[in-house]
Coordinates of C-alpha atoms and ligand atoms in Angstrom, one line a residue:
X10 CA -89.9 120.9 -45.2
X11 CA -88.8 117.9 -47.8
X12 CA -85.5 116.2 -46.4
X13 CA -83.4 115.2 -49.8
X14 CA -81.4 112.1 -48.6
X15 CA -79.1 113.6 -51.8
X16 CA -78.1 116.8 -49.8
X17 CA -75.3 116.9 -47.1
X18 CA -75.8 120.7 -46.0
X19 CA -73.1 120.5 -43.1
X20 CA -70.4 118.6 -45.7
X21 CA -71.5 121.7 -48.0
X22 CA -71.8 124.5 -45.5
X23 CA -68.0 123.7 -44.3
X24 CA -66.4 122.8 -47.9
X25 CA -67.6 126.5 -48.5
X26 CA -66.6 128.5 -45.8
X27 CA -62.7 126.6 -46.2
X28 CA -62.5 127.3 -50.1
X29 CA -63.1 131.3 -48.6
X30 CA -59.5 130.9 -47.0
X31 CA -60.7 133.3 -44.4
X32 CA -58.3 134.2 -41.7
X33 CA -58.4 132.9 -38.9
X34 CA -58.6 135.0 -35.1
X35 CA -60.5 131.7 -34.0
X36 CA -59.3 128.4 -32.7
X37 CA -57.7 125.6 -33.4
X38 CA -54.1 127.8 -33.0
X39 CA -52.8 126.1 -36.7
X40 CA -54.2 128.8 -38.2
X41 CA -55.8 126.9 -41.2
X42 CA -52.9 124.4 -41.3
X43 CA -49.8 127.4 -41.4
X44 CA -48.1 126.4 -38.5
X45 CA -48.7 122.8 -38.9
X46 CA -45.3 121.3 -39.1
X47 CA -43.8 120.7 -42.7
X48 CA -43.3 116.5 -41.4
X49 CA -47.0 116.7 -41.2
X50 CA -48.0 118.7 -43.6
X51 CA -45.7 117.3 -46.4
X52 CA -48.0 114.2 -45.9
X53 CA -51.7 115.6 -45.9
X54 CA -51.5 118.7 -47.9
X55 CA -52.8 122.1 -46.2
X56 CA -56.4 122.0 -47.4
X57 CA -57.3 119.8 -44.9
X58 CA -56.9 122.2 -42.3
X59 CA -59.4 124.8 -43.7
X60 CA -61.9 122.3 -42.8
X61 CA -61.0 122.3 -38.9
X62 CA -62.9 125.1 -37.5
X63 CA -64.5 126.1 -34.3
X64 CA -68.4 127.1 -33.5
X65 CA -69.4 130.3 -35.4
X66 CA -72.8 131.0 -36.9
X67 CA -71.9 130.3 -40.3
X68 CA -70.7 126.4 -39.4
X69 CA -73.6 126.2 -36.9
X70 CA -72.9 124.9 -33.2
X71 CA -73.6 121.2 -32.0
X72 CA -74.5 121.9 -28.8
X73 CA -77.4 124.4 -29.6
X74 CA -77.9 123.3 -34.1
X75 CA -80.7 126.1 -35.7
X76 CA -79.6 125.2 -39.3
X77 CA -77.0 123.2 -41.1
X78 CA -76.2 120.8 -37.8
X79 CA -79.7 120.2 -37.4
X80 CA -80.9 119.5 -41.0
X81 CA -78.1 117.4 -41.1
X82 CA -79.2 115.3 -37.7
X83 CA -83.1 115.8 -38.7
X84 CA -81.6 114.0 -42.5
X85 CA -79.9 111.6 -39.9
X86 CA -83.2 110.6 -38.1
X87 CA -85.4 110.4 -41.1
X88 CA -82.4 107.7 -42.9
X89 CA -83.1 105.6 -39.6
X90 CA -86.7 106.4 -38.9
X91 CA -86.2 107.8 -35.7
X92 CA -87.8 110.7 -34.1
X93 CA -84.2 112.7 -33.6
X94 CA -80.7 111.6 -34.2
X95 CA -77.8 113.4 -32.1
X96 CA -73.9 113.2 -33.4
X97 CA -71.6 112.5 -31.3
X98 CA -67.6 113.2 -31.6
X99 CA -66.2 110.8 -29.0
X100 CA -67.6 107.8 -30.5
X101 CA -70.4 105.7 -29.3
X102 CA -68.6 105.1 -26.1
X103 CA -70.0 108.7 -25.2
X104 CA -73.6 107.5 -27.0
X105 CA -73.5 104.8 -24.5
X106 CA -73.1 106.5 -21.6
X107 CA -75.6 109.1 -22.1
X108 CA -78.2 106.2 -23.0
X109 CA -78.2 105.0 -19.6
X110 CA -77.9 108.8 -18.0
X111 CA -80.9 109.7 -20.3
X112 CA -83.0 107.2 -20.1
X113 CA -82.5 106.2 -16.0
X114 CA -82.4 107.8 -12.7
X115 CA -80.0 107.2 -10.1
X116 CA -81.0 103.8 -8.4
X117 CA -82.9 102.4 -11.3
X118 CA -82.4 99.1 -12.6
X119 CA -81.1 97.9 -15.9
X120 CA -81.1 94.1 -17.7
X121 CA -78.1 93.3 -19.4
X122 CA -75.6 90.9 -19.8
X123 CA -71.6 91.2 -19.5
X124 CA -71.1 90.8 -23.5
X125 CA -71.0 94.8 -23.7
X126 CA -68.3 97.7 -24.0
X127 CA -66.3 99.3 -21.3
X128 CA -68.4 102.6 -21.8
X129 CA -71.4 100.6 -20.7
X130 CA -69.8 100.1 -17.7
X131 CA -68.9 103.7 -17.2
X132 CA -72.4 104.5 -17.6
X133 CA -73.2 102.2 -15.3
X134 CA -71.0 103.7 -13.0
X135 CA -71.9 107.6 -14.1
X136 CA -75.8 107.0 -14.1
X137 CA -75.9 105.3 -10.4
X138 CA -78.2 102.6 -11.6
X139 CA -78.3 98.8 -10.4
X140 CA -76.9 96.3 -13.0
X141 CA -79.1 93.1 -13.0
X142 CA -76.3 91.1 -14.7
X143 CA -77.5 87.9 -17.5
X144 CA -75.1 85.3 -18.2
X145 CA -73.6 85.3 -21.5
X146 CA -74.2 82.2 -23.8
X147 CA -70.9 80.7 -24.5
X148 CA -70.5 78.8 -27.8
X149 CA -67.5 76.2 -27.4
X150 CA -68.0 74.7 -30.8
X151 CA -67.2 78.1 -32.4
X152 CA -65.4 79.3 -29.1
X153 CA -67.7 82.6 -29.2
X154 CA -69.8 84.6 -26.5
X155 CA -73.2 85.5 -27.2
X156 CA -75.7 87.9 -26.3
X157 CA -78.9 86.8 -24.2
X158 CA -82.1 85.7 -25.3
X159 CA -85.3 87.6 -25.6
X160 CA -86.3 84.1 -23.3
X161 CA -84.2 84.6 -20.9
X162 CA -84.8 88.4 -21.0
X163 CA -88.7 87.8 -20.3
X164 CA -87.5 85.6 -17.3
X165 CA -85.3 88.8 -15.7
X166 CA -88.1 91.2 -16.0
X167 CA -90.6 88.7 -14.3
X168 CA -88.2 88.0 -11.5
X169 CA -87.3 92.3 -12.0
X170 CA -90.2 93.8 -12.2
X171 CA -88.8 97.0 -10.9
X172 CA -86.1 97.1 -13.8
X173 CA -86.7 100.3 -15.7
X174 CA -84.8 99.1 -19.0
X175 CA -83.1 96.5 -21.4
X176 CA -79.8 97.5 -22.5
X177 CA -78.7 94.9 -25.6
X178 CA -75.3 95.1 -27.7
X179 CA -76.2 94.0 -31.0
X180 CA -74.3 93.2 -33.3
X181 CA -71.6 91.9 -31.1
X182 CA -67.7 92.5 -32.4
X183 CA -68.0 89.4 -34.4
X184 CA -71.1 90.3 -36.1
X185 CA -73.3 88.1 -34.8
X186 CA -76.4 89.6 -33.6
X187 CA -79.2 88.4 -31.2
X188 CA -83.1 87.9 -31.2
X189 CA -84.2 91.8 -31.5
X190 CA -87.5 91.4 -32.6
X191 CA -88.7 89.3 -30.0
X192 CA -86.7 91.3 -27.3
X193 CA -88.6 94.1 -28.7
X194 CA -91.7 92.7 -28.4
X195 CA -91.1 91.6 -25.0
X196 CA -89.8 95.1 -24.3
X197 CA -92.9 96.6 -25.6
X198 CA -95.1 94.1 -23.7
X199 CA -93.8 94.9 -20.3
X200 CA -93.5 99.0 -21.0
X201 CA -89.5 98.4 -20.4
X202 CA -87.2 100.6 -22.6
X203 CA -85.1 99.3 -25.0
X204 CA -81.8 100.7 -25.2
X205 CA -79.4 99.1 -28.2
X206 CA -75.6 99.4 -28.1
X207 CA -76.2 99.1 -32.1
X208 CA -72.2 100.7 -33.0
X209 CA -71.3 97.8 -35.2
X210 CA -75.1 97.8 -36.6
X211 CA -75.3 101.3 -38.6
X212 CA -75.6 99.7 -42.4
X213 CA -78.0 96.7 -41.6
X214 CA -81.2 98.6 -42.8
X215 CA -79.0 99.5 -46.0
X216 CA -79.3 95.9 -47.6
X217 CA -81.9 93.1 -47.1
X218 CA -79.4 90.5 -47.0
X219 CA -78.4 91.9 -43.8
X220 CA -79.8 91.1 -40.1
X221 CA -82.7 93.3 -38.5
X222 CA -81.4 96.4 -37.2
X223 CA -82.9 98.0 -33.8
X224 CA -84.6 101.1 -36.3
X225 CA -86.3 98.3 -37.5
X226 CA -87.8 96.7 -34.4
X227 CA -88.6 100.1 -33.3
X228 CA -85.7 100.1 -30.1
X229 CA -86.4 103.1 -28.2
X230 CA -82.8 104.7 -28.0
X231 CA -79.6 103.2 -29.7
X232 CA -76.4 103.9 -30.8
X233 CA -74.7 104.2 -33.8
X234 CA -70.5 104.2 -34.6
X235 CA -70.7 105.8 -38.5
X236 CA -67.4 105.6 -38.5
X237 CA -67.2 101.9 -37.8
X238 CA -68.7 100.4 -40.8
X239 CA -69.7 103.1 -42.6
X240 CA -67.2 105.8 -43.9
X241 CA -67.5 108.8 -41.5
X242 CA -64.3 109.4 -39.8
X243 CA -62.6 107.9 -36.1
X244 CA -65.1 109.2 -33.5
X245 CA -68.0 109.9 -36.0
X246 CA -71.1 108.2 -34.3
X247 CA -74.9 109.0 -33.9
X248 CA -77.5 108.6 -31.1
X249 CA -80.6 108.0 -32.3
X250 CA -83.9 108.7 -30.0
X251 CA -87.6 107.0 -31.1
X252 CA -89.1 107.2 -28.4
X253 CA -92.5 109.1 -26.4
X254 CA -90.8 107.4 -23.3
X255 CA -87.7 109.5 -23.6
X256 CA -87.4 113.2 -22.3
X257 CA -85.5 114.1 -26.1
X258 CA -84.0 117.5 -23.8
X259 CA -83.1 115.5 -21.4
X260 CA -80.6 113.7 -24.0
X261 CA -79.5 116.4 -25.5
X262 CA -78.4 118.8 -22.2
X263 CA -76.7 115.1 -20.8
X264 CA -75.0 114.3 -24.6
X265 CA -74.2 117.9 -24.4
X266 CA -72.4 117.7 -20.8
X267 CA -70.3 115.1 -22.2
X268 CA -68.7 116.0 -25.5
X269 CA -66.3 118.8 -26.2
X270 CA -67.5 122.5 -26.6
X271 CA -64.9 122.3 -29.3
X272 CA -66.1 119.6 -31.7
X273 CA -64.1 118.2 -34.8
X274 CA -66.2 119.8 -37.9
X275 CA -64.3 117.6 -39.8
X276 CA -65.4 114.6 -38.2
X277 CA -69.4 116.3 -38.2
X278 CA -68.8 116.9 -41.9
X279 CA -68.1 113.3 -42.4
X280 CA -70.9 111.7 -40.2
X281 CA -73.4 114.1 -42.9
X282 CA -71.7 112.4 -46.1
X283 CA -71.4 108.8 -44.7
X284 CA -75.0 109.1 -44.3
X285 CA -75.8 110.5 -48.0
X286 CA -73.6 108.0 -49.2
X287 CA -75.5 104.8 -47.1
X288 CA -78.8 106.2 -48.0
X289 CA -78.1 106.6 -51.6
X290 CA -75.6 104.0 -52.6
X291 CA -75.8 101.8 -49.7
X292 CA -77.7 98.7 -50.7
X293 CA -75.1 98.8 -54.0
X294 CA -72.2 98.7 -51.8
X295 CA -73.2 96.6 -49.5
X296 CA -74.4 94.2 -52.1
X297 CA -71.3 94.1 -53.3
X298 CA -69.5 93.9 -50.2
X299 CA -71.5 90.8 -48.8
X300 CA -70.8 88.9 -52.2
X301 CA -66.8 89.2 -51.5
X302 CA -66.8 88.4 -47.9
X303 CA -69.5 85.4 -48.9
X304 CA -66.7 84.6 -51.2
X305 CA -63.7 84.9 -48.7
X306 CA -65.4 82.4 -46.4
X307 CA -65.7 79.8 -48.8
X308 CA -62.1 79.8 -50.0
X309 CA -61.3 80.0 -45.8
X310 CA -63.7 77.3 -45.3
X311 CA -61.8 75.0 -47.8
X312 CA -58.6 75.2 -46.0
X313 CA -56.9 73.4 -43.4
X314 CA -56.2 74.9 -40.6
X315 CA -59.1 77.6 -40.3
X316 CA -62.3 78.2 -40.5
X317 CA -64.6 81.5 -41.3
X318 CA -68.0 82.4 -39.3
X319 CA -70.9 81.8 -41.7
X320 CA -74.4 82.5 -41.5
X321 CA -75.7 78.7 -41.4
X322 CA -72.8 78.1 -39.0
X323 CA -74.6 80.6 -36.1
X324 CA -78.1 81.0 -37.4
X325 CA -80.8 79.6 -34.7
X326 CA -83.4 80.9 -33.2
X327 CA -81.6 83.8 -31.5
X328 CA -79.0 84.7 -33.5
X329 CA -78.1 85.6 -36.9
X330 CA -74.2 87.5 -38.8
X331 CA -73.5 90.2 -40.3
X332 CA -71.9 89.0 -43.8
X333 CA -70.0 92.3 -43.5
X334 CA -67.3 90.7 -40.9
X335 CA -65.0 87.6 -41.5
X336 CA -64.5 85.5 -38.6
X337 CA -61.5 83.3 -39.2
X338 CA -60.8 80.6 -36.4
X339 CA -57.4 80.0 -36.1
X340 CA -56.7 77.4 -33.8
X341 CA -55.4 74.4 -35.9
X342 CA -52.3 76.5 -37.4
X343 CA -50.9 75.9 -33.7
X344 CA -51.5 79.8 -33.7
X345 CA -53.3 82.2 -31.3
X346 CA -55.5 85.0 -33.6
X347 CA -52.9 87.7 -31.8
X348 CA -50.1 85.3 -34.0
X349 CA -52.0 85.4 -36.7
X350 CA -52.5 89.0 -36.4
X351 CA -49.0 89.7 -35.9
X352 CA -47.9 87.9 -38.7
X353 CA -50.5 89.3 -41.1
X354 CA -49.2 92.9 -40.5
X355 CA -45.5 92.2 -40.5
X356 CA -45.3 89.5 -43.1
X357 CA -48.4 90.5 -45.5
X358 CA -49.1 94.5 -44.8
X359 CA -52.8 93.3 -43.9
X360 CA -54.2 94.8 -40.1
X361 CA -57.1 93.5 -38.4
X362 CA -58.9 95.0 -36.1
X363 CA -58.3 92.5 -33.3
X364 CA -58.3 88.8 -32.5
X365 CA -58.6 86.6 -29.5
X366 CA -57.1 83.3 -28.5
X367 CA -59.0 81.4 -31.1
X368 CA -60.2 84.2 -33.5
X369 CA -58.6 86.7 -35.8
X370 CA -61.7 89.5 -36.8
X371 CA -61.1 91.0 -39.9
X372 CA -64.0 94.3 -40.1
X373 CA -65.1 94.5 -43.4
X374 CA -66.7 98.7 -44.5
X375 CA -68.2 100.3 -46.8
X376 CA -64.6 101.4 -48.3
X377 CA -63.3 97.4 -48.5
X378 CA -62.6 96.2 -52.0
X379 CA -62.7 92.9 -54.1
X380 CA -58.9 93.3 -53.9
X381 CA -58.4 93.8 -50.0
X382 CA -60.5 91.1 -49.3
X383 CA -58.4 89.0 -52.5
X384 CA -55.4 90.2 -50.3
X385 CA -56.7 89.1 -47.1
X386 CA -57.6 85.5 -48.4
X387 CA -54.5 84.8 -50.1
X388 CA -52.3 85.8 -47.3
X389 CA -54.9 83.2 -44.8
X390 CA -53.7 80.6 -47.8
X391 CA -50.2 81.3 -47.4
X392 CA -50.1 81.1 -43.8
X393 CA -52.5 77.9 -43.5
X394 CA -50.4 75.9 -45.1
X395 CA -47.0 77.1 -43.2
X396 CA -48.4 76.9 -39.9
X397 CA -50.0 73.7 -38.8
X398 CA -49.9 72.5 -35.2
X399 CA -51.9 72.3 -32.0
X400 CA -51.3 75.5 -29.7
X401 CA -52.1 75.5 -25.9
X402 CA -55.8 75.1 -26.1
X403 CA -58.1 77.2 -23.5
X404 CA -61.2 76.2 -23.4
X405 CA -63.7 79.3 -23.7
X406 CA -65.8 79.3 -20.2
X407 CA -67.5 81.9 -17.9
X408 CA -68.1 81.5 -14.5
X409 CA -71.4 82.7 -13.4
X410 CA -71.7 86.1 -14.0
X411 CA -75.6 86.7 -12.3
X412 CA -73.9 87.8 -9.7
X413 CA -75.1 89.3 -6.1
X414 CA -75.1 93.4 -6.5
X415 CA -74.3 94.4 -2.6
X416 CA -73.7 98.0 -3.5
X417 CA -74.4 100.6 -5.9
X418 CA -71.4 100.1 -8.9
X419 CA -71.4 103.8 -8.3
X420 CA -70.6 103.9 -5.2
X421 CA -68.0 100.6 -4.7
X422 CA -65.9 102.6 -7.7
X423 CA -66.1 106.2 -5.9
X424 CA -65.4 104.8 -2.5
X425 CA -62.7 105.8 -0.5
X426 CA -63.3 103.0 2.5
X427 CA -61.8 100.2 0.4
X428 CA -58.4 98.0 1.0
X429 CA -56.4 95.6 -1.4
X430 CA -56.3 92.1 -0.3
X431 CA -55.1 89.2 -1.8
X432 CA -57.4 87.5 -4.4
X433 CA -57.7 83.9 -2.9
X434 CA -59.1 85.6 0.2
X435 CA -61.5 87.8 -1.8
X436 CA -64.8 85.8 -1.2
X437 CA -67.4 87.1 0.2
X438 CA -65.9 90.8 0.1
X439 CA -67.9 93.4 -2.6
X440 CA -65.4 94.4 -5.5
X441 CA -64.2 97.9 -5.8
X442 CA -63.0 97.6 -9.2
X443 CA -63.4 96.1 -12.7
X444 CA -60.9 93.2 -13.9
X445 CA -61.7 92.2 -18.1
X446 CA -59.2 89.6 -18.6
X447 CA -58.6 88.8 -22.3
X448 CA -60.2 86.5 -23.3
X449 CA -62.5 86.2 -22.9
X450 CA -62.7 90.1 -23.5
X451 CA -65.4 90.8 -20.9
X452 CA -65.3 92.2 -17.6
X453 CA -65.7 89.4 -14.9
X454 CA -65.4 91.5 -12.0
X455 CA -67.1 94.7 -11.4
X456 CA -67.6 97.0 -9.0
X457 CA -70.5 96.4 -6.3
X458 CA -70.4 93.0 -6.6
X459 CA -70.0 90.2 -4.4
X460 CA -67.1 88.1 -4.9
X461 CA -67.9 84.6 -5.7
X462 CA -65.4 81.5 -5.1
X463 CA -66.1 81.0 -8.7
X464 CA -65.2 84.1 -10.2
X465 CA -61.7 83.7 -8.2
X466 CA -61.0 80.4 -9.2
X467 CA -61.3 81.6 -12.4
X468 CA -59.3 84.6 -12.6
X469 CA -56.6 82.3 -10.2
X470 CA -57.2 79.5 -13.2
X471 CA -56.3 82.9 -15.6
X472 CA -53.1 83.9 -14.3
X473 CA -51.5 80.5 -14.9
X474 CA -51.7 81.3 -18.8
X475 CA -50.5 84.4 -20.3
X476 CA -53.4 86.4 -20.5
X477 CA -53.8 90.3 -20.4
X478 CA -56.2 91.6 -17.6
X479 CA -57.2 95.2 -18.1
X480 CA -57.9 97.0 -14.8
X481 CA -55.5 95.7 -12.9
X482 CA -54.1 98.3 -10.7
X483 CA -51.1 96.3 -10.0
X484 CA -48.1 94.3 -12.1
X485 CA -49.7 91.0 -11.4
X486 CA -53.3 89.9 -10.3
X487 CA -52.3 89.2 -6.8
X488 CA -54.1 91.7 -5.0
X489 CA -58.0 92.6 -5.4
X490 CA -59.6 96.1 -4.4
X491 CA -62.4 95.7 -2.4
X492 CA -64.6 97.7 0.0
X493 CA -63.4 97.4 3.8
Ligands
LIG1 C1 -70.0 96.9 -29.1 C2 -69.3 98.2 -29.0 N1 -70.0 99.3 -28.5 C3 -69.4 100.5 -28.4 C4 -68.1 100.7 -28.8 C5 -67.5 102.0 -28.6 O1 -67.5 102.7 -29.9 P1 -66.6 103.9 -30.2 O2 -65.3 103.3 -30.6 O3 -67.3 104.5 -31.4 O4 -66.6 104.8 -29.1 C6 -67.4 99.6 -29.3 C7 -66.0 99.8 -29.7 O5 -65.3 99.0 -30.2 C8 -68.0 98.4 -29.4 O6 -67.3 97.3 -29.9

């Protein structure tokens, strides 16, 4: 059968069964929105809840799709040309995780480095395979962290033969992305799979100004947040599958052990237009949208006090931005990005999606205007030239992250045999537990690994500033878990 990219038969197949106003004996208990409460419902309206439905055959099911759910995931695969796409309605933190329970078996190895999302971790973790960890690139000039290289990628699978995958996260939160054609090609020469944490990546096949996306260097499995850049709603996301080396039932029973029996139709609906609307109008759009942002960073670029991410400002050999996300370096107001952030939404109505020490990351979508982005310059103006000053600079280091993995992560985070000790007498014991301090964002301890005198100097070196570790069990870092 012809796939019209035009169509959106799950967006139509709900829109119809809500304007029936059927009553409801089915769940969600609101009954089509009447018992919603009037604070709520004075603000969006009623109609909205006709569209929140449970599994029947008219609405299809998502855990076993014979007609509208699946021509709108076959649409999906065809847009990206993979072999079957998969939505997903706890973002692509659950994509993640079932990329590394499809793909691997317990014990398996997996290349990767530490620039990636918490949910990698958990499917780390879930999956029972071996990390082999990379160290992160870390750019002082622009105080960034990078992805590896597809060089030094070709190095791990020569000294790991055994690894049974690549897992890469490109583009990274700032937009940057890394060398995926080589790393492909390197993939592809050493039969390893290539798995791509791709959620900030769904609209770079859309426009041609726009860096190579992992559909386009034929990545075996990768993931997708719609609802990041492109204008499906929170959770909204895709795994995509284009691969012979990939049991595709597999995926589907493990996807289908992790989501909710009771998924948002809503959301579904929305994933099903967002991709019409890429597919159709995209390369307008994002045309459009890469003009104002190219715009926004030459007015930041003239100022002061900050300074946007551009293209020539990253491109080498390995790496290359999305134009879609502004970048704004905020160190010579005196400010930290979380200042800058703060004062943005209290003083000028404008939120970010988050900033760093040095950074403020502003995450430019397909629903961004010539205005917002007008809105978001001015108020960078306004505040460059009120705020001028030298704040406590931290200089934007790792320790060595290739660390020793004594012990399955696995089975350091499930183990009961462990013990809290302090941290400056952690050396040499095998982590029990993850510690992200931010920043730099990314998780320096994890479980199964052996604690270097590095990696404690460096969290010690941490706690003497004010910085926010996630993971912590305790008030303060004093104490580490470990296994006996
Ligand atoms: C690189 C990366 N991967 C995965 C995720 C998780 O995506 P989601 O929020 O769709 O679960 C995020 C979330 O911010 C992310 O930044």
């Amino acid at each position: 059968m012809k796939l019209n990219q035009s169509s959106t038969p799950l967006l139509d197949t709900l829109l119809k069964h809500a304007q029936n106003k059927i009553t409801s004996f089915h769940t969600p208990g609101h009954k089509n929105g009447a018992s919603i409460i009037p604070k709520l419902k004075n603000f969006t309206k009623q109609n909205v809840y006709y569209l929140d439905v449970t599994v029947f055959p008219e609405v299809d099911s998502l855990h076993d799709p014979t007609h509208c759910i699946k021509l709108s995931q076959e649409l999906m695969a065809k847009a990206y040309n993979s072999k079957h796409s998969i939505f997903l309605v706890n973002g692509s933190s659950v994509g993640n995780i079932s990329m590394l329970m499809s793909v691997c078996d317990p014990g398996d190895s997996v290349i990767l480095s530490r620039v990636c999302h918490k949910s990698v971790l958990a499917g780390i973790i879930l999956s029972s395979v071996w990390p082999i960890w990379l160290q992160p690139k870390v750019d002082q000039k622009l105080d960034l962290i990078y992805d590896v290289s597809s060089e030094e990628i070709e190095k791990a699978i020569e000294s790991y033969p055994e690894a049974k995958a690549v897992f890469i996260t490109s583009p990274n939160y700032n937009g940057i992305t890394t060398d995926l054609i080589k790393i492909a090609e390197v993939c592809k020469r050493y039969n390893k799979i290539l798995m791509v944490d791709e959620a900030h990546g769904p609209h770079l096949k859309f426009h041609p100004d726009l860096p190579v996306s992992a559909s386009e260097v034929g990545a075996d499995i990768y993931v997708h947040s719609a609802h990041k850049v492109l204008s499906a709603l929170s959770q909204g996301s895709v795994l995509n599958i284009n691969s012979n080396q990939i049991d595709i039932n597999r995926v589907k029973k493990i996807v289908s052990m992790l989501q909710t029996t009771s998924p948002n139709y809503f959301i579904l609906a929305s994933i099903d237009a967002a991709r019409m609307q890429v597919v159709k109008y995209g390369y307008k759009i994002l045309g459009n949208l890469i003009s104002y942002c190219n715009k926004a960073r030459e007015e930041i670029n003239k100022l002061e006090n900050m300074f946007s991410l551009t293209r020539q400002g990253i491109q080498n050999k390995y790496n290359d931005l999305d134009l879609t996300k502004i970048t704004v370096n905020v160190t010579k107001t005196g400010l930290t990005g979380y200042e800058v952030e703060d004062i943005l939404a209290k003083d000028y109505n404008i939120q970010v999606d988050c900033a760093d020490m040095f950074n403020l990351i502003a995450i430019t979508g397909i629903g961004t205007t010539k205005k917002d982005i007008n809105k978001l310059v001015e108020a960078l103006k306004d505040i460059s030239k009120k705020y001028v000053g030298q704040h406590q600079t931290w200089k934007l280091v790792l320790p060595q992250l290739s660390t020793e993995m004594a012990m399955l992560p696995r089975d350091a985070f499930f183990s009961h045999n462990t013990k809290r000790i302090p941290l400056s007498k952690s050396v040499g014991y095998i982590s029990a537990q993850t510690l992200t301090p931010y920043p730099p964002g990314l998780p320096i301890l994890t479980p199964g690994e052996r604690i270097t005198k590095d990696t404690v100097e460096y969290l010690l070196d941490l706690i003497s500033f004010t910085v926010r570790i996630s993971g912590q069990e305790s008030d303060k870092l004093k104490t580490v878990k470990v296994i006996k």
